[in-house]
Amino acid sequence: PRGIVLNLGNEHWACFDTDLLRIAAVWSGRGVTPEALGPLTWQDTHLKTIGGQGKLPKPDGDVWLMNGVYPGWQTGSTPSLEDPRPAETSPEEPGRGPLPGAARFKAVHLGGNGIVLKYTAGGTTIEEWVTASDPAVVLRNFRVGPSTQPLTLMLAQKGVSRANFTTSSSAVALVEDDRAWSLTVPPHLAALEFAVAMSPVRVPPVTATAPRPTRNAQRWPQHVTTKPVLSMTKDAYVMDDIPLPMDNPWRRNIRFSDIAFFKDGSAAGTAFDGDVWTASGLSGSASEVQWRRFTSGLHEPMSLAIRDGEIFAFDRLGIWRLRDSDGDGEADVHELFSNVFPQSAETREFPNSLKLAPGGAFIIAKGGQQASTLSRLNGSVLRVAPDGQSYDVLGVGFRQPFAGVHPLTGLVTASDQEGHYTPTTPLYIVKNAEYHGYLSELLPREKYPAPIADPLTWIPHAVNASAVAQVWLVGAKLGPLNDALIHVGFNRPELFRVLLNER
């Protein structure tokens, strides 16, 4: 459900599971099949998302190494092939979130010639970079921080893998039993660096780690300039047309799913196909807008927010803090700020909303339609703590919620989208973990787990057939609309003012 696909070169690929800290698979071939929502909808613009987990991206090639659903790093020297995380409502659902305790994925550090994965296991900091310099050999390179206890690295599961292994260090031990291949790292006072070579054929001896990837020149140094078409009318409210950077050197398709603004008036936008772009020159006469490609590689990001000048993006892997550590205008660190909440591979468990709340917390809204398994927090609105390490449930039982937050009071609202159990179009104040009426097709009909919360208002289908986010115009300099609650319609792109009953 949560994985980073690594293009290793030489037609080798690997998928790193950010929840279980394991290499889920290694394969040789053409990458992944184009069965994610992004590429599918470029092929057929009328395609609607197919529910369930039957049509998902898969390795496109020869899979020669796999691990089961168990932690990739474990404390002690006795391997376990069990999943220690609490089961979901459907016990077979593997989308259970991160491991308990001091095991957490931290960040992807981008280099010009590769990436470094950083995570902790058993309280020990581990850095890993995976390379494939030989046509048939993949090298996992490690720097393991000091540890007072032995650690076990799970390399591959027997019966589904055909791999051979060697290691560059005599300080670690390769172990093979009838279930799996693993590697034992003994307690050590100083950081330990070593490599493990893997291949479906004979593995040559390996004596050292591959060079650690380093930050090189910008990946996308070019700016893309577009010329806005400003309104020529003198009406109270006018619309200016700001073209997106569709004509760009990298032939990237641009479908913005969200936009947020920095204090200086510049902006950041997230594109559904995985990019984040920044834009300057939006204020004043706006004769030219300069676009920069800030990062790429996210998994269907649908929302972003800016906190203290930093960009946070919400995709299926969780909430990312995208950092430009060297000031060159591009993100070189993808920090996984929070993945404490579970995420299934259900195609409609979309990362719908990420909103900044007073005090630095984030409000997220997760898609709720489930057609193959049942999970606890599909269709929920959550408050994620300012440090990203915990969350509170604000509301459940949504079909496809999109959230809004008052920037001063913290009042949380959410819309829902029409479908089974959800008439068009409700808008709620979300509080007290209330239930909002949606039931999966996998559940008994009309067996509600709790009373159904009343909405703030219903909007008729003919007026607003499909709902998305809400925005409070606090300090917006828009005359009568100042401080108003604005609801955004999707099916027809329209804006609605919501009049609250002040009594």
Short mmCIF file of C-alpha atoms in Angstrom, two decimals:
data_model
loop_
_atom_site.label_atom_id
_atom_site.label_comp_id
_atom_site.label_asym_id
_atom_site.label_seq_id
_atom_site.Cartn_x
_atom_site.Cartn_y
_atom_site.Cartn_z
CA PRO A 1 0.00 0.00 0.00
CA ARG A 2 2.91 2.38 0.68
CA GLY A 3 6.06 1.97 -1.32
CA ILE A 4 8.77 3.96 -3.08
CA VAL A 5 9.73 2.52 -6.47
CA LEU A 6 13.48 2.90 -7.08
CA ASN A 7 14.81 3.03 -10.64
CA LEU A 8 18.25 1.45 -10.12
CA GLY A 9 19.40 1.58 -13.75
CA ASN A 10 20.38 -1.40 -15.91
CA GLU A 11 16.66 -2.29 -16.05
CA HIS A 12 16.62 -3.14 -12.34
CA TRP A 13 13.91 -1.88 -9.99
CA ALA A 14 13.13 -2.17 -6.30
CA CYS A 15 10.20 -1.19 -4.11
CA PHE A 16 10.90 0.01 -0.54
CA ASP A 17 7.98 -0.31 1.90
CA THR A 18 7.98 2.82 4.09
CA ASP A 19 5.66 1.24 6.68
CA LEU A 20 7.48 -2.07 7.27
CA LEU A 21 10.98 -0.78 6.36
CA ARG A 22 11.53 -3.65 3.93
CA ILE A 23 12.46 -4.17 0.32
CA ALA A 24 9.14 -5.59 -0.82
CA ALA A 25 10.43 -6.71 -4.23
CA VAL A 26 13.28 -6.49 -6.72
CA TRP A 27 12.71 -7.12 -10.42
CA SER A 28 14.25 -6.72 -13.85
CA GLY A 29 12.27 -5.21 -16.70
CA ARG A 30 10.38 -2.06 -17.62
CA GLY A 31 9.33 -0.61 -14.27
CA VAL A 32 5.65 -0.67 -13.31
CA THR A 33 2.47 -1.20 -15.28
CA PRO A 34 0.53 2.03 -16.04
CA GLU A 35 -2.47 1.01 -13.95
CA ALA A 36 -2.42 3.85 -11.44
CA LEU A 37 -5.11 6.50 -11.72
CA GLY A 38 -2.72 9.11 -13.16
CA PRO A 39 -1.59 7.28 -16.31
CA LEU A 40 -4.95 5.59 -16.82
CA THR A 41 -6.83 8.89 -16.99
CA TRP A 42 -4.42 10.31 -19.55
CA GLN A 43 -5.29 7.37 -21.78
CA ASP A 44 -9.05 7.75 -21.23
CA THR A 45 -10.17 11.15 -20.01
CA HIS A 46 -13.67 9.82 -19.24
CA LEU A 47 -12.39 7.00 -17.06
CA LYS A 48 -13.83 6.80 -13.56
CA THR A 49 -11.76 5.30 -10.78
CA ILE A 50 -12.32 1.55 -10.57
CA GLY A 51 -13.00 0.63 -6.94
CA GLY A 52 -11.29 -2.03 -4.87
CA GLN A 53 -7.73 -3.30 -5.23
CA GLY A 54 -8.03 -5.36 -8.41
CA LYS A 55 -6.49 -2.83 -10.79
CA LEU A 56 -3.26 -1.55 -9.27
CA PRO A 57 0.27 -0.89 -10.57
CA LYS A 58 2.42 -4.04 -10.64
CA PRO A 59 6.06 -4.83 -11.36
CA ASP A 60 6.49 -4.98 -15.14
CA GLY A 61 9.17 -7.63 -15.52
CA ASP A 62 10.81 -10.60 -13.84
CA VAL A 63 10.37 -10.44 -10.04
CA TRP A 64 13.25 -12.41 -8.55
CA LEU A 65 13.22 -11.24 -4.93
CA MET A 66 10.30 -10.74 -2.55
CA ASN A 67 9.69 -10.31 1.16
CA GLY A 68 6.49 -11.15 2.96
CA VAL A 69 4.39 -8.83 5.10
CA TYR A 70 6.78 -8.60 8.05
CA PRO A 71 9.30 -5.99 9.26
CA GLY A 72 12.40 -5.59 7.11
CA TRP A 73 14.44 -4.71 10.22
CA GLN A 74 13.92 -6.48 13.54
CA THR A 75 15.56 -6.33 16.96
CA GLY A 76 17.31 -9.47 18.18
CA SER A 77 18.86 -12.24 16.12
CA THR A 78 15.82 -14.52 15.66
CA PRO A 79 13.82 -13.58 12.52
CA SER A 80 10.03 -13.35 12.64
CA LEU A 81 7.74 -13.69 9.63
CA GLU A 82 4.75 -12.20 11.48
CA ASP A 83 3.21 -8.74 11.12
CA PRO A 84 3.29 -7.11 14.60
CA ARG A 85 0.83 -4.33 13.76
CA PRO A 86 -2.79 -4.43 14.97
CA ALA A 87 -5.09 -5.97 12.37
CA GLU A 88 -7.52 -3.87 10.39
CA THR A 89 -11.27 -4.56 10.25
CA SER A 90 -10.48 -7.01 7.43
CA PRO A 91 -7.63 -9.08 8.93
CA GLU A 92 -6.08 -9.71 5.51
CA GLU A 93 -5.67 -5.97 4.80
CA PRO A 94 -1.92 -5.12 4.94
CA GLY A 95 -2.43 -1.35 4.99
CA ARG A 96 -2.03 -1.06 8.75
CA GLY A 97 0.30 1.93 8.96
CA PRO A 98 3.84 2.05 10.36
CA LEU A 99 5.47 -0.32 12.79
CA PRO A 100 4.93 0.26 16.52
CA GLY A 101 7.72 1.64 18.66
CA ALA A 102 11.02 3.14 17.53
CA ALA A 103 10.86 2.04 13.89
CA ARG A 104 9.99 4.79 11.45
CA PHE A 105 10.83 5.92 7.94
CA LYS A 106 12.39 9.38 8.07
CA ALA A 107 13.36 10.79 4.68
CA VAL A 108 14.51 10.42 1.10
CA HIS A 109 17.69 12.42 0.44
CA LEU A 110 18.03 13.15 -3.28
CA GLY A 111 21.39 13.15 -5.00
CA GLY A 112 22.35 13.76 -8.59
CA ASN A 113 23.38 10.12 -8.96
CA GLY A 114 20.90 8.37 -6.65
CA ILE A 115 19.04 8.67 -3.36
CA VAL A 116 19.64 7.79 0.28
CA LEU A 117 16.81 6.32 2.37
CA LYS A 118 16.95 7.27 6.05
CA TYR A 119 14.97 5.46 8.77
CA THR A 120 15.22 4.16 12.33
CA ALA A 121 14.86 0.59 13.60
CA GLY A 122 15.14 -0.40 17.24
CA GLY A 123 16.10 3.20 17.98
CA THR A 124 19.10 2.95 15.61
CA THR A 125 19.50 5.34 12.69
CA ILE A 126 20.03 3.54 9.37
CA GLU A 127 20.90 5.00 5.98
CA GLU A 128 20.55 2.89 2.83
CA TRP A 129 21.29 3.46 -0.84
CA VAL A 130 20.50 0.82 -3.46
CA THR A 131 22.51 0.54 -6.69
CA ALA A 132 22.76 -1.76 -9.71
CA SER A 133 26.08 -1.22 -11.42
CA ASP A 134 26.27 -4.76 -12.80
CA PRO A 135 23.67 -6.08 -15.30
CA ALA A 136 22.65 -8.87 -12.91
CA VAL A 137 23.60 -7.59 -9.43
CA VAL A 138 21.76 -5.23 -7.07
CA LEU A 139 23.70 -3.78 -4.15
CA ARG A 140 22.04 -2.69 -0.89
CA ASN A 141 24.45 -0.32 0.86
CA PHE A 142 24.08 0.50 4.56
CA ARG A 143 25.37 2.79 7.25
CA VAL A 144 23.99 1.53 10.59
CA GLY A 145 24.40 3.80 13.60
CA PRO A 146 25.58 2.55 17.01
CA SER A 147 23.37 -0.15 18.56
CA THR A 148 23.42 -1.82 21.96
CA GLN A 149 21.38 -4.78 20.70
CA PRO A 150 21.61 -7.14 17.74
CA LEU A 151 19.56 -6.28 14.65
CA THR A 152 18.22 -8.56 11.93
CA LEU A 153 17.80 -7.50 8.31
CA MET A 154 15.31 -9.63 6.36
CA LEU A 155 16.70 -10.12 2.85
CA ALA A 156 14.18 -12.37 1.07
CA GLN A 157 11.50 -14.96 1.66
CA LYS A 158 12.04 -18.54 0.57
CA GLY A 159 9.65 -20.10 -1.91
CA VAL A 160 8.93 -16.84 -3.75
CA SER A 161 12.50 -15.62 -4.33
CA ARG A 162 15.42 -16.94 -6.31
CA ALA A 163 18.35 -14.91 -5.10
CA ASN A 164 21.92 -15.34 -3.97
CA PHE A 165 23.70 -13.09 -1.49
CA THR A 166 27.16 -11.98 -0.43
CA THR A 167 28.24 -9.25 1.99
CA SER A 168 31.22 -6.91 2.08
CA SER A 169 31.82 -7.15 5.85
CA SER A 170 32.84 -9.97 8.15
CA ALA A 171 31.25 -8.02 11.01
CA VAL A 172 27.79 -9.10 9.84
CA ALA A 173 26.54 -12.63 9.24
CA LEU A 174 24.36 -14.01 6.43
CA VAL A 175 21.80 -16.50 7.73
CA GLU A 176 19.70 -18.94 5.70
CA ASP A 177 16.97 -21.18 7.05
CA ASP A 178 13.99 -22.94 5.49
CA ARG A 179 11.87 -19.75 5.59
CA ALA A 180 14.05 -16.80 4.64
CA TRP A 181 17.46 -15.29 4.04
CA SER A 182 18.47 -12.73 6.65
CA LEU A 183 21.51 -10.89 7.96
CA THR A 184 22.51 -10.39 11.60
CA VAL A 185 24.13 -7.16 12.71
CA PRO A 186 25.77 -7.56 16.14
CA PRO A 187 25.82 -4.81 18.78
CA HIS A 188 28.42 -2.18 17.89
CA LEU A 189 29.67 1.04 19.45
CA ALA A 190 30.59 2.88 16.25
CA ALA A 191 28.63 3.26 13.03
CA LEU A 192 28.95 0.21 10.79
CA GLU A 193 29.06 0.43 6.99
CA PHE A 194 28.59 -2.59 4.72
CA ALA A 195 26.94 -3.79 1.51
CA VAL A 196 24.82 -6.81 0.56
CA ALA A 197 24.94 -7.97 -3.05
CA MET A 198 21.87 -9.73 -4.46
CA SER A 199 21.39 -11.50 -7.78
CA PRO A 200 19.21 -14.18 -9.39
CA VAL A 201 22.45 -15.70 -10.74
CA ARG A 202 25.87 -16.15 -9.18
CA VAL A 203 26.90 -13.22 -6.99
CA PRO A 204 30.50 -11.99 -7.35
CA PRO A 205 32.43 -11.09 -4.20
CA VAL A 206 31.76 -7.58 -2.90
CA THR A 207 34.41 -5.77 -0.86
CA ALA A 208 32.93 -2.33 -0.17
CA THR A 209 29.81 -0.21 -0.43
CA ALA A 210 29.04 1.69 -3.60
CA PRO A 211 29.78 5.44 -3.48
CA ARG A 212 27.20 7.28 -1.45
CA PRO A 213 24.98 9.51 -3.64
CA THR A 214 25.79 13.18 -3.31
CA ARG A 215 23.90 16.33 -4.20
CA ASN A 216 24.92 17.55 -7.64
CA ALA A 217 23.64 20.34 -9.87
CA GLN A 218 19.98 21.24 -10.23
CA ARG A 219 17.86 18.68 -12.00
CA TRP A 220 15.54 21.25 -13.58
CA PRO A 221 17.41 24.56 -13.86
CA GLN A 222 15.09 26.10 -16.46
CA HIS A 223 12.25 28.44 -15.55
CA VAL A 224 9.01 28.28 -17.51
CA THR A 225 7.38 31.65 -18.19
CA THR A 226 3.68 32.14 -18.87
CA LYS A 227 1.90 35.41 -19.60
CA PRO A 228 -1.33 36.03 -17.69
CA VAL A 229 -4.35 37.49 -19.40
CA LEU A 230 -5.71 40.08 -16.97
CA SER A 231 -9.34 41.08 -16.86
CA MET A 232 -10.11 44.34 -18.67
CA THR A 233 -13.40 44.98 -16.86
CA LYS A 234 -13.86 47.21 -13.80
CA ASP A 235 -16.29 44.96 -11.96
CA ALA A 236 -16.05 44.44 -8.21
CA TYR A 237 -14.77 40.88 -8.73
CA VAL A 238 -12.80 39.93 -11.83
CA MET A 239 -11.03 36.81 -13.06
CA ASP A 240 -7.49 36.78 -14.45
CA ASP A 241 -6.31 33.85 -16.57
CA ILE A 242 -2.87 32.55 -15.50
CA PRO A 243 -1.69 29.79 -17.87
CA LEU A 244 -0.02 26.75 -16.32
CA PRO A 245 3.47 25.62 -17.46
CA MET A 246 2.09 23.04 -19.88
CA ASP A 247 4.85 23.71 -22.42
CA ASN A 248 7.88 22.67 -20.36
CA PRO A 249 11.27 21.07 -21.24
CA TRP A 250 10.42 17.81 -19.42
CA ARG A 251 7.09 17.23 -21.20
CA ARG A 252 5.37 16.93 -17.83
CA ASN A 253 1.59 16.88 -17.80
CA ILE A 254 0.19 19.45 -15.38
CA ARG A 255 -3.05 18.81 -13.50
CA PHE A 256 -2.99 20.89 -10.33
CA SER A 257 -4.90 19.30 -7.46
CA ASP A 258 -4.16 22.06 -4.92
CA ILE A 259 -2.43 25.40 -4.52
CA ALA A 260 -1.14 27.32 -1.49
CA PHE A 261 0.50 30.70 -1.04
CA PHE A 262 3.62 31.93 0.71
CA LYS A 263 3.54 35.18 2.67
CA ASP A 264 5.27 37.05 -0.18
CA GLY A 265 2.47 36.17 -2.61
CA SER A 266 4.32 33.42 -4.48
CA ALA A 267 2.66 30.01 -4.62
CA ALA A 268 3.19 26.27 -4.69
CA GLY A 269 0.98 23.82 -6.54
CA THR A 270 0.83 20.06 -6.47
CA ALA A 271 0.13 18.12 -9.65
CA PHE A 272 -1.72 14.81 -9.52
CA ASP A 273 0.95 13.04 -11.59
CA GLY A 274 3.52 13.57 -8.82
CA ASP A 275 5.15 16.98 -9.23
CA VAL A 276 5.19 20.11 -7.08
CA TRP A 277 5.74 23.44 -8.84
CA THR A 278 6.38 26.93 -7.48
CA ALA A 279 5.22 30.19 -9.09
CA SER A 280 6.35 33.79 -8.62
CA GLY A 281 5.15 37.03 -10.17
CA LEU A 282 1.48 36.48 -9.28
CA SER A 283 0.92 39.84 -7.57
CA GLY A 284 0.71 43.37 -8.94
CA SER A 285 0.37 43.67 -12.68
CA ALA A 286 1.39 39.99 -13.11
CA SER A 287 2.81 40.56 -16.58
CA GLU A 288 4.86 37.35 -16.34
CA VAL A 289 4.66 34.33 -14.03
CA GLN A 290 7.82 32.30 -13.45
CA TRP A 291 7.28 28.58 -12.81
CA ARG A 292 9.87 26.25 -11.27
CA ARG A 293 9.63 22.49 -10.97
CA PHE A 294 10.27 22.01 -7.25
CA THR A 295 10.14 18.22 -6.97
CA SER A 296 8.70 15.05 -8.47
CA GLY A 297 8.01 11.43 -7.57
CA LEU A 298 5.03 11.76 -5.21
CA HIS A 299 2.23 9.18 -5.36
CA GLU A 300 -0.99 10.85 -6.51
CA PRO A 301 -0.68 13.95 -4.29
CA MET A 302 -3.99 15.77 -3.98
CA SER A 303 -3.30 18.50 -1.45
CA LEU A 304 -0.60 20.65 0.07
CA ALA A 305 -0.15 23.31 2.74
CA ILE A 306 2.55 25.80 3.70
CA ARG A 307 3.69 26.08 7.32
CA ASP A 308 6.45 28.47 8.38
CA GLY A 309 7.54 28.83 4.76
CA GLU A 310 7.87 25.05 4.20
CA ILE A 311 5.81 22.97 1.76
CA PHE A 312 3.90 19.96 3.09
CA ALA A 313 2.26 17.61 0.56
CA PHE A 314 -0.26 14.83 1.22
CA ASP A 315 -0.10 11.69 -0.95
CA ARG A 316 -0.85 8.01 -0.38
CA LEU A 317 2.38 7.51 1.57
CA GLY A 318 1.48 10.19 4.11
CA ILE A 319 2.39 13.83 4.71
CA TRP A 320 5.74 14.88 3.24
CA ARG A 321 7.77 17.92 4.29
CA LEU A 322 9.60 19.00 1.11
CA ARG A 323 12.84 20.73 2.01
CA ASP A 324 15.24 22.74 -0.13
CA SER A 325 18.29 22.41 2.12
CA ASP A 326 20.78 24.12 -0.22
CA GLY A 327 18.58 26.97 -1.45
CA ASP A 328 18.73 26.17 -5.17
CA GLY A 329 14.96 26.24 -5.64
CA GLU A 330 14.47 22.46 -5.68
CA ALA A 331 13.58 20.00 -2.93
CA ASP A 332 16.52 17.74 -2.12
CA VAL A 333 14.97 16.15 1.00
CA HIS A 334 11.57 14.45 1.12
CA GLU A 335 10.96 14.13 4.85
CA LEU A 336 8.09 11.79 5.72
CA PHE A 337 6.59 14.12 8.32
CA SER A 338 3.75 11.75 9.24
CA ASN A 339 2.52 8.31 8.25
CA VAL A 340 1.10 7.37 11.68
CA PHE A 341 -2.36 6.77 10.19
CA PRO A 342 -3.04 3.65 8.08
CA GLN A 343 -3.49 3.65 4.29
CA SER A 344 -4.89 0.78 2.27
CA ALA A 345 -4.35 0.21 -1.45
CA GLU A 346 -8.07 0.79 -2.10
CA THR A 347 -8.06 2.95 -5.22
CA ARG A 348 -10.58 5.40 -3.72
CA GLU A 349 -8.83 6.00 -0.41
CA PHE A 350 -7.66 9.31 -1.81
CA PRO A 351 -5.48 11.79 0.14
CA ASN A 352 -8.22 14.38 -0.34
CA SER A 353 -7.31 17.27 1.96
CA LEU A 354 -4.40 18.69 3.93
CA LYS A 355 -5.21 21.90 5.83
CA LEU A 356 -3.12 23.84 8.32
CA ALA A 357 -4.80 24.43 11.68
CA PRO A 358 -3.96 26.99 14.39
CA GLY A 359 -0.95 25.92 16.47
CA GLY A 360 0.71 24.02 13.61
CA ALA A 361 -1.50 20.90 13.52
CA PHE A 362 -2.81 19.56 10.21
CA ILE A 363 -6.33 18.44 9.33
CA ILE A 364 -6.48 15.64 6.76
CA ALA A 365 -9.43 14.03 5.00
CA LYS A 366 -9.15 10.50 3.62
CA GLY A 367 -11.33 8.92 0.93
CA GLY A 368 -13.78 6.35 2.24
CA GLN A 369 -14.99 4.02 -0.52
CA GLN A 370 -13.96 0.40 0.12
CA ALA A 371 -14.75 -2.47 -2.24
CA SER A 372 -12.27 -5.22 -1.35
CA THR A 373 -11.30 -4.85 2.33
CA LEU A 374 -12.43 -2.81 5.32
CA SER A 375 -10.13 -0.44 7.20
CA ARG A 376 -10.62 1.61 10.35
CA LEU A 377 -9.97 5.09 9.03
CA ASN A 378 -11.12 5.11 5.42
CA GLY A 379 -13.54 8.01 5.06
CA SER A 380 -12.28 9.94 8.07
CA VAL A 381 -11.21 13.43 9.04
CA LEU A 382 -8.17 13.46 11.37
CA ARG A 383 -6.17 16.05 13.27
CA VAL A 384 -2.43 15.28 12.99
CA ALA A 385 -0.30 16.71 15.81
CA PRO A 386 2.16 19.54 15.02
CA ASP A 387 5.09 17.08 15.28
CA GLY A 388 3.37 14.50 13.07
CA GLN A 389 3.73 11.72 15.65
CA SER A 390 0.05 11.23 16.62
CA TYR A 391 -3.48 11.95 15.47
CA ASP A 392 -7.03 12.41 16.79
CA VAL A 393 -10.18 11.27 15.00
CA LEU A 394 -12.55 14.18 14.33
CA GLY A 395 -15.13 12.39 12.17
CA VAL A 396 -15.79 9.04 10.48
CA GLY A 397 -18.27 7.52 8.05
CA PHE A 398 -17.61 9.82 5.10
CA ARG A 399 -17.73 8.72 1.48
CA GLN A 400 -15.27 11.27 0.00
CA PRO A 401 -14.68 14.11 2.47
CA PHE A 402 -12.86 17.36 1.69
CA ALA A 403 -12.01 19.53 4.68
CA GLY A 404 -11.67 23.18 5.57
CA VAL A 405 -10.27 24.89 8.68
CA HIS A 406 -10.85 28.36 10.09
CA PRO A 407 -7.31 29.78 10.43
CA LEU A 408 -8.05 31.58 13.71
CA THR A 409 -10.68 29.53 15.57
CA GLY A 410 -9.71 26.08 14.25
CA LEU A 411 -13.32 25.21 13.37
CA VAL A 412 -13.23 22.17 11.05
CA THR A 413 -15.72 21.69 8.24
CA ALA A 414 -16.03 18.96 5.62
CA SER A 415 -18.11 18.28 2.57
CA ASP A 416 -19.02 14.85 1.24
CA GLN A 417 -19.63 13.59 -2.28
CA GLU A 418 -22.85 12.07 -3.55
CA GLY A 419 -23.21 8.30 -3.89
CA HIS A 420 -24.54 5.33 -1.95
CA TYR A 421 -25.73 6.51 1.49
CA THR A 422 -24.68 10.09 0.71
CA PRO A 423 -27.29 12.39 -0.87
CA THR A 424 -25.99 15.55 -2.53
CA THR A 425 -24.46 17.62 -1.12
CA PRO A 426 -23.84 17.81 2.64
CA LEU A 427 -21.56 20.24 4.42
CA TYR A 428 -20.67 19.43 8.03
CA ILE A 429 -19.04 20.96 11.06
CA VAL A 430 -16.77 18.06 12.06
CA LYS A 431 -16.36 17.30 15.75
CA ASN A 432 -16.39 14.67 18.49
CA ALA A 433 -15.58 11.71 16.18
CA GLU A 434 -19.19 11.74 14.92
CA TYR A 435 -20.41 9.27 12.28
CA HIS A 436 -21.61 10.69 8.95
CA GLY A 437 -23.69 7.94 7.39
CA TYR A 438 -21.63 6.19 4.72
CA LEU A 439 -21.42 2.36 4.66
CA SER A 440 -19.16 0.27 2.45
CA GLU A 441 -20.78 -2.18 0.07
CA LEU A 442 -18.95 -4.88 2.07
CA LEU A 443 -21.04 -4.16 5.18
CA PRO A 444 -24.64 -5.17 5.98
CA ARG A 445 -27.08 -2.70 4.51
CA GLU A 446 -28.34 0.07 6.80
CA LYS A 447 -26.67 -1.34 9.92
CA TYR A 448 -25.35 1.97 11.16
CA PRO A 449 -22.67 1.88 13.89
CA ALA A 450 -23.82 5.17 15.45
CA PRO A 451 -26.36 8.00 14.98
CA ILE A 452 -25.78 9.96 11.79
CA ALA A 453 -24.56 13.52 12.30
CA ASP A 454 -26.71 16.33 10.91
CA PRO A 455 -25.07 18.55 8.30
CA LEU A 456 -24.72 22.28 8.54
CA THR A 457 -26.62 22.44 5.23
CA TRP A 458 -27.69 20.34 2.25
CA ILE A 459 -26.95 21.76 -1.20
CA PRO A 460 -29.30 20.44 -3.93
CA HIS A 461 -27.86 18.24 -6.65
CA ALA A 462 -28.81 20.68 -9.39
CA VAL A 463 -26.90 23.42 -7.58
CA ASN A 464 -23.74 21.56 -6.49
CA ALA A 465 -23.48 17.96 -7.69
CA SER A 466 -19.93 17.36 -6.47
CA ALA A 467 -18.19 19.01 -3.54
CA VAL A 468 -14.59 19.64 -2.60
CA ALA A 469 -12.83 21.99 -0.16
CA GLN A 470 -13.86 24.95 1.96
CA VAL A 471 -11.87 28.18 2.38
CA TRP A 472 -12.26 30.94 4.96
CA LEU A 473 -11.59 34.40 3.46
CA VAL A 474 -10.02 35.80 6.62
CA GLY A 475 -8.39 39.14 5.83
CA ALA A 476 -8.96 38.62 2.11
CA LYS A 477 -9.73 42.27 1.15
CA LEU A 478 -12.82 41.18 -0.73
CA GLY A 479 -15.37 43.62 0.68
CA PRO A 480 -18.62 41.87 1.62
CA LEU A 481 -16.91 38.48 1.29
CA ASN A 482 -14.30 39.22 3.96
CA ASP A 483 -14.17 36.46 6.61
CA ALA A 484 -16.79 34.42 4.70
CA LEU A 485 -16.84 30.63 4.47
CA ILE A 486 -16.50 29.68 0.80
CA HIS A 487 -17.37 26.20 -0.45
CA VAL A 488 -15.81 24.94 -3.69
CA GLY A 489 -17.84 22.99 -6.22
CA PHE A 490 -16.06 20.45 -8.44
CA ASN A 491 -18.37 19.07 -11.13
CA ARG A 492 -18.98 22.62 -12.25
CA PRO A 493 -16.06 24.70 -10.97
CA GLU A 494 -18.03 27.18 -8.85
CA LEU A 495 -17.70 29.00 -5.55
CA PHE A 496 -20.50 29.22 -2.96
CA ARG A 497 -20.77 31.45 0.07
CA VAL A 498 -22.04 29.55 3.12
CA LEU A 499 -24.21 31.65 5.44
CA LEU A 500 -23.86 30.37 8.99
CA ASN A 501 -26.79 30.61 11.36
CA GLU A 502 -25.24 32.85 14.02
CA ARG A 503 -27.96 31.89 16.53
#
